[in-house]
CSV table of C-alpha atoms and ligand atoms in Angstrom, one decimal:
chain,number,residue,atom,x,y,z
F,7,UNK,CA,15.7,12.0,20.0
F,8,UNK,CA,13.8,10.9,23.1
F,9,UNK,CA,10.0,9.1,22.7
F,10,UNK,CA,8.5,12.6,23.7
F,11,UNK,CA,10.3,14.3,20.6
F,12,UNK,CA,9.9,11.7,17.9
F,13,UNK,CA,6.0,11.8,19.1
F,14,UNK,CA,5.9,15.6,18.7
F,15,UNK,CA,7.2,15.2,15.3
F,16,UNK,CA,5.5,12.5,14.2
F,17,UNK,CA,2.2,14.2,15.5
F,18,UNK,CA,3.0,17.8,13.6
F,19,UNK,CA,3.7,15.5,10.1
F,20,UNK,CA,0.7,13.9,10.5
F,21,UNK,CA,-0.9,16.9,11.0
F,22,UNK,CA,0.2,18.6,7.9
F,23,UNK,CA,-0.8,15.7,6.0
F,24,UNK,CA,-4.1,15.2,7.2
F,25,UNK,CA,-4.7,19.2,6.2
F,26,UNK,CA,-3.1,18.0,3.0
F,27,UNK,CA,-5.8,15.8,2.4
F,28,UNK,CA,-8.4,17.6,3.3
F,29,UNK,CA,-7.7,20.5,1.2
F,30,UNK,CA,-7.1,18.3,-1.5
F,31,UNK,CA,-10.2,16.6,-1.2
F,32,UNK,CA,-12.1,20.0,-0.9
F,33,UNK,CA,-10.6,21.3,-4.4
F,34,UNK,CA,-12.2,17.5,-6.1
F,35,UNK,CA,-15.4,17.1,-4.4
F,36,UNK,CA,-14.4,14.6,-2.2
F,37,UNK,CA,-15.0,13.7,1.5
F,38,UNK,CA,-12.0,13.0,3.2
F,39,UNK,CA,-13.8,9.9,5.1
F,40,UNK,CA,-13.0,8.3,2.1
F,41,UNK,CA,-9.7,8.4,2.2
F,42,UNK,CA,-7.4,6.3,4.3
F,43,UNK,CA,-3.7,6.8,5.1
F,44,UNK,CA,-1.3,3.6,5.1
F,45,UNK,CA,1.4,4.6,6.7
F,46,UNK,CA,4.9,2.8,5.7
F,47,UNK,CA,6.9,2.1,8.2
F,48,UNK,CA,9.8,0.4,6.0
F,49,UNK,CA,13.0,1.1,7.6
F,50,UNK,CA,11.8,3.0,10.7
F,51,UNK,CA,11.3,1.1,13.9
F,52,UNK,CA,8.0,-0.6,15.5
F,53,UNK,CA,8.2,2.1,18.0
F,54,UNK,CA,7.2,4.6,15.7
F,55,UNK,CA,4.1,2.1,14.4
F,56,UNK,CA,2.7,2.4,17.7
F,57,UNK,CA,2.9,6.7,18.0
F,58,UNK,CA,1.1,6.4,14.7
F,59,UNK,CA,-1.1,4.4,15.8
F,60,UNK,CA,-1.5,6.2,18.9
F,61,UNK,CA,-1.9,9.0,17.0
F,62,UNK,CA,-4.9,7.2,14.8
F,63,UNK,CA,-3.6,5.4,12.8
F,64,UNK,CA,-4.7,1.7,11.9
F,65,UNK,CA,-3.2,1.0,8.6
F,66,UNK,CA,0.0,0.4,8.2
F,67,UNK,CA,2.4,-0.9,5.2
F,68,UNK,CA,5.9,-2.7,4.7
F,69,UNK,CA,7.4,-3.9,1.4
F,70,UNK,CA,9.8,-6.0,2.3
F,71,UNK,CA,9.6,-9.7,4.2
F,72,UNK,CA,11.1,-10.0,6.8
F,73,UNK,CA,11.3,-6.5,8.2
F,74,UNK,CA,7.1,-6.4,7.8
F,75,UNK,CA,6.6,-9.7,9.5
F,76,UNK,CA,8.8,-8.7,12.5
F,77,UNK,CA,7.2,-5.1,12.7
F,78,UNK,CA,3.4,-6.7,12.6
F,79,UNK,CA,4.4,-9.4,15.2
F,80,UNK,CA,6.3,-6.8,17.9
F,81,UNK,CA,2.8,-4.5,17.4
F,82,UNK,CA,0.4,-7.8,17.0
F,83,UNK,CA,-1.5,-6.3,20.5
F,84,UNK,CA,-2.4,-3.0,18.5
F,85,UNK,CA,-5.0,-5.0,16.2
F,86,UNK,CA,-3.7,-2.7,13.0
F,87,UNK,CA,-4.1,-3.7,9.5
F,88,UNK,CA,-1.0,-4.7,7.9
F,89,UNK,CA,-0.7,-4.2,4.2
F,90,UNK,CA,2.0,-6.2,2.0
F,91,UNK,CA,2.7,-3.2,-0.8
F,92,UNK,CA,6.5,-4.7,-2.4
F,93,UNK,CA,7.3,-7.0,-4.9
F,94,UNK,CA,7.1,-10.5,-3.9
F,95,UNK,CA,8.8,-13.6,-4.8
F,96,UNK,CA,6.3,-16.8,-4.6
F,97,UNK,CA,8.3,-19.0,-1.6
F,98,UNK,CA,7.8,-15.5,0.6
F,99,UNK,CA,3.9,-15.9,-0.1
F,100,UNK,CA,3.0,-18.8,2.8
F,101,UNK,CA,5.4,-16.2,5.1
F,102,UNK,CA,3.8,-13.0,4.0
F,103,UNK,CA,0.4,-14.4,4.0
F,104,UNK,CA,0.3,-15.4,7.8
F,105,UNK,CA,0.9,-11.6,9.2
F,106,UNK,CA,-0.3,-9.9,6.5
F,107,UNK,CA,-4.1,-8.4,5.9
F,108,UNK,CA,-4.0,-7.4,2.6
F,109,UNK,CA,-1.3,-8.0,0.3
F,110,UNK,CA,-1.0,-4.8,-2.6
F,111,UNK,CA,1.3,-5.7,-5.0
F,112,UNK,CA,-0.2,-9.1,-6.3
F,113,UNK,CA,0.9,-9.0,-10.2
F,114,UNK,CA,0.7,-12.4,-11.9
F,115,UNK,CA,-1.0,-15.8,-11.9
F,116,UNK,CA,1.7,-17.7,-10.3
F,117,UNK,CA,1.5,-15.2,-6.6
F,118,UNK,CA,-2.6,-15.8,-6.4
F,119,UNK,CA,-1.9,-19.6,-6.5
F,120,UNK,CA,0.7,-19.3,-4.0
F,121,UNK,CA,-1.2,-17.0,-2.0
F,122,UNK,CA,-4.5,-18.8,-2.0
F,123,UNK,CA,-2.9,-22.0,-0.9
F,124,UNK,CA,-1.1,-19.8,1.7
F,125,UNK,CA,-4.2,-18.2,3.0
F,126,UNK,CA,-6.3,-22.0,3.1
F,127,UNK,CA,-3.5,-23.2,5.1
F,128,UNK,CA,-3.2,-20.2,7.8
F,129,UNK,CA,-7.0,-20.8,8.0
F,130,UNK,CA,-6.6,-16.7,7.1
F,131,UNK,CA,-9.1,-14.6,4.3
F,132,UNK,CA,-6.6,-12.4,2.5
F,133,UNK,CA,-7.3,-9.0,0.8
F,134,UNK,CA,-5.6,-8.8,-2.6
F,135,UNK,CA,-5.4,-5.8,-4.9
F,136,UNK,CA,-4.2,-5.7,-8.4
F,137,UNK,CA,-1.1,-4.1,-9.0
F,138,UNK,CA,-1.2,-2.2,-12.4
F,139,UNK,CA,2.3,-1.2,-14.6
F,140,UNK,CA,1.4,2.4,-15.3
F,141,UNK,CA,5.0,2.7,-16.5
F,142,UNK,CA,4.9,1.5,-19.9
F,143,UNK,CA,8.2,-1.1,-21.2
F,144,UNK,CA,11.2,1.4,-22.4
F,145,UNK,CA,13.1,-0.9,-24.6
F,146,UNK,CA,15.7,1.9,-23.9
F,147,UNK,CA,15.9,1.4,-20.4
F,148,UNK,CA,15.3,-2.4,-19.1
F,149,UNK,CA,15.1,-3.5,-16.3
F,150,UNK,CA,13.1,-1.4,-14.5
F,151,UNK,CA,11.2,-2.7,-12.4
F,152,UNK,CA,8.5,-1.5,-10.0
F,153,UNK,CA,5.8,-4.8,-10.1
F,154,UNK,CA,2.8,-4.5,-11.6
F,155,UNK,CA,0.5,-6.0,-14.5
F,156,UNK,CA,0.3,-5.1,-17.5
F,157,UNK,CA,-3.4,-3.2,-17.7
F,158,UNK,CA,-4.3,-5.6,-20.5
F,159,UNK,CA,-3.5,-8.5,-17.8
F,160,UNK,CA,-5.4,-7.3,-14.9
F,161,UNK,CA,-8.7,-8.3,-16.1
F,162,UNK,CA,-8.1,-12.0,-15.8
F,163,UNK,CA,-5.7,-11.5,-12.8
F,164,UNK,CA,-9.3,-10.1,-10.9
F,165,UNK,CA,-11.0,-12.6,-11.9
F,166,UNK,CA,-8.2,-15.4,-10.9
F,167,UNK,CA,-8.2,-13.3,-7.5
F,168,UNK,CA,-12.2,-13.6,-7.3
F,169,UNK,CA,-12.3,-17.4,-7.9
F,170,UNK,CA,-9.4,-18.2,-5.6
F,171,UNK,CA,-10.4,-19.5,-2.1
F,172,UNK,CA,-9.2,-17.4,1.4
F,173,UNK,CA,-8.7,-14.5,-1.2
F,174,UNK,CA,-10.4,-11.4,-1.5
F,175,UNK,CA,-10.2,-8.7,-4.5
F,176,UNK,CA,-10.0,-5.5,-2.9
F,177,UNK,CA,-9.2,-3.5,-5.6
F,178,UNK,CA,-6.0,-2.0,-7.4
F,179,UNK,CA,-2.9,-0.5,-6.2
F,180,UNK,CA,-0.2,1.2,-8.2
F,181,UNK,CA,3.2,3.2,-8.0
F,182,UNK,CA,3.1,6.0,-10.5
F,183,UNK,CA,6.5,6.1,-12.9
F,184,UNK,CA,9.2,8.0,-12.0
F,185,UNK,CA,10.3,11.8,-13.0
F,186,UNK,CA,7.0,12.4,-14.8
F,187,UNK,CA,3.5,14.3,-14.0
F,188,UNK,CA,1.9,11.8,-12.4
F,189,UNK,CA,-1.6,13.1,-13.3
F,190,UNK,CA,-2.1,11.5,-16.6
F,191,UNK,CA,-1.0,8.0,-15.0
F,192,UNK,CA,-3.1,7.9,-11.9
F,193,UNK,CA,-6.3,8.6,-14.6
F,194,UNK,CA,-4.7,5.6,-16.4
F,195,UNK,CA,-5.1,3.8,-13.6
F,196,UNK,CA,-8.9,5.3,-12.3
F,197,UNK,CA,-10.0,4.0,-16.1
F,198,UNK,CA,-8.4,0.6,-15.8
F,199,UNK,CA,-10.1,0.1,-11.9
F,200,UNK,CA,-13.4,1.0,-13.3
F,201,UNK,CA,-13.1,-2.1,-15.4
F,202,UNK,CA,-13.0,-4.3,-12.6
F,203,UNK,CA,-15.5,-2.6,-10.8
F,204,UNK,CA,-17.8,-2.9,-13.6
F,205,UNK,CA,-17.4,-6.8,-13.0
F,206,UNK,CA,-16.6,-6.5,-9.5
F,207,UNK,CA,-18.8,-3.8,-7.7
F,208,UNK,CA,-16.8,-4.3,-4.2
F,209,UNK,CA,-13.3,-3.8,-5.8
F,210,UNK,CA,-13.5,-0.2,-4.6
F,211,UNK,CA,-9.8,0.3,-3.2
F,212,UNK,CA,-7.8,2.3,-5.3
F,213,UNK,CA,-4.3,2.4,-3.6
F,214,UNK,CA,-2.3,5.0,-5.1
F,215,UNK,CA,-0.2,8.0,-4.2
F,216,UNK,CA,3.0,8.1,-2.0
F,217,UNK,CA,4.5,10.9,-0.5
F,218,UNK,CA,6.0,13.1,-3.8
F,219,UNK,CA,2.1,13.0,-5.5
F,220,UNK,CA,-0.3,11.9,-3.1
F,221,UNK,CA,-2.8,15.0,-3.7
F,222,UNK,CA,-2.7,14.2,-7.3
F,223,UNK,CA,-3.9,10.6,-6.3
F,224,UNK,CA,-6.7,12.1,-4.2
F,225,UNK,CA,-7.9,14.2,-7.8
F,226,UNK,CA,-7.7,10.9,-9.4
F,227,UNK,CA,-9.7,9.0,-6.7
F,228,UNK,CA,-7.6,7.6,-4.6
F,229,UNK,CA,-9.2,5.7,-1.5
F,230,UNK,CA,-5.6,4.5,0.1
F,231,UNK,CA,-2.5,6.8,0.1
F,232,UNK,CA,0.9,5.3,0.8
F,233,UNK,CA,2.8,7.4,2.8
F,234,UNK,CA,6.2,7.1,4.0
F,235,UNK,CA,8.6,10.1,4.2
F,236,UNK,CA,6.4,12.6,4.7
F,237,UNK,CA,5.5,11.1,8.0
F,238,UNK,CA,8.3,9.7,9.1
F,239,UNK,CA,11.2,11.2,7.9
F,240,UNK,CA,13.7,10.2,5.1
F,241,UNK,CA,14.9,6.9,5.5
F,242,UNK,CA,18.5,5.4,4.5
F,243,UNK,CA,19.0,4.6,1.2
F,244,UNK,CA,18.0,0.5,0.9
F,245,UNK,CA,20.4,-1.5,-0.8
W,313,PLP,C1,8.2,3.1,0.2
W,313,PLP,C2,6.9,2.9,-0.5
W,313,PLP,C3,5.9,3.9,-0.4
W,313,PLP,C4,6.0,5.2,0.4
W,313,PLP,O1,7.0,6.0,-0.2
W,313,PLP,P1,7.2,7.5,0.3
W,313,PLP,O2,7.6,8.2,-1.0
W,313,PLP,O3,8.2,7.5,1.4
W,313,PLP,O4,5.8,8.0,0.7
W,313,PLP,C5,4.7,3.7,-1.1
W,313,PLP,N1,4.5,2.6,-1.8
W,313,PLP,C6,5.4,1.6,-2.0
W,313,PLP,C7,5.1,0.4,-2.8
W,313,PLP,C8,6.6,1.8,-1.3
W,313,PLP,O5,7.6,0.8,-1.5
């Protein structure tokens, strides 16, 4: 595919899932100002980072260190917002917090330490959200594991996040369990974020909804979609 081609269908998804949005919005009362796309660029290459952002874009996500830290450094002239949404072990922390804006997928006591310390000594301020488990333990099936606190946990993780210096507590973020409506989970997750924002008034972001259920994110008040293959294509399978 030349530049001109993987532009034209890059431009045409992101069309279709901005009138997406928008009608989705219109059906819940929303504005569609208030919503924000981060685009994940996982697997596909910086080249298509900068037609999104050509196209508009300024958020954009990776899950995975290295691949995110590469990505943010080959588009560091493009001044985009680069948001940390996978699991993530505590040694990657001083790595992930020097490229990163705002890390997503922050999920216990041990990753604020290490990313507060990370964020002091890059001389950096780091936006954090809460990741919340809104996939319940299955003693029949362990081992799953998508991150996330348990919503009994969160409370004290925002409040950890709050006190911690270079940190900021953005909000929540969540991946919504697999092969099930997603509906009654993402107002799981609206209910637990309005307990921190009772404590935390500027804890607004509510990151939730990827490609498969992002409009029933927007009924559920989502301010930050995650969205991958519907803009960029599938990608290959990651090990
Ligand atoms: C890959 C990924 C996404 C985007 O997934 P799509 O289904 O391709 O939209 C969103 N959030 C997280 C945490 C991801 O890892």
């Amino acid at each position: 595919m030349t530049e001109d081609e993987r532009r034209s269908t890059l431009a045409r998804n992101l069309d279709v899932v901005r009138g997406r949005i928008k009608a989705a919005c219109a059906a819940h009362g929303r504005d569609p100002q208030e919503v924000t796309i981060v685009a994940i660029s996982k697997t596909f290459p910086a080249s298509d980072v900068r037609i999104l952002a050509d196209l508009g874009l300024r958020h954009m996500g990776e899950n995975r260190h290295p691949e995110a830290g590469e990505k943010a450094r080959q588009c560091a002239d493009l001044d985009l917002t680069w948001h940390f949404v996978g699991q993530l072990q505590r040694n990657k922390a001083g790595a992930v917090a020097r490229y990163a804006d705002i890390v997503e997928s922050v999920d216990r006591p041990a990753l604020v330490t290490a990313l507060s310390r990370a964020a002091q000594s890059a001389d950096r301020r780091l936006g954090v959200c809460v990741q919340v488990d809104l996939d319940p333990p299955d003693p029949a099936a362990p081992g799953r594991s998508r991150g996330g606190a348990p919503v009994a946990a969160i409370g004290d993780l925002a409040d950890q996040i709050a006190a911690s210096p270079g940190l900021e507590l953005l909000g929540v973020m969540a991946v919504a369990p697999l092969g099930q409506d997603p509906r009654g989970p993402f107002e799981a997750l609206a209910a637990a974020h309005d307990t921190i924002t009772a404590a935390y008034p500027q804890a607004r972001m509510r990151s939730a909804g990827m490609s498969a259920d992002f409009e029933a994110a927007i009924a559920a008040g989502a301010t930050h979609l995650r969205l991958g293959s519907v803009l960029l294509g599938h990608r290959e399978q990651l090990k």
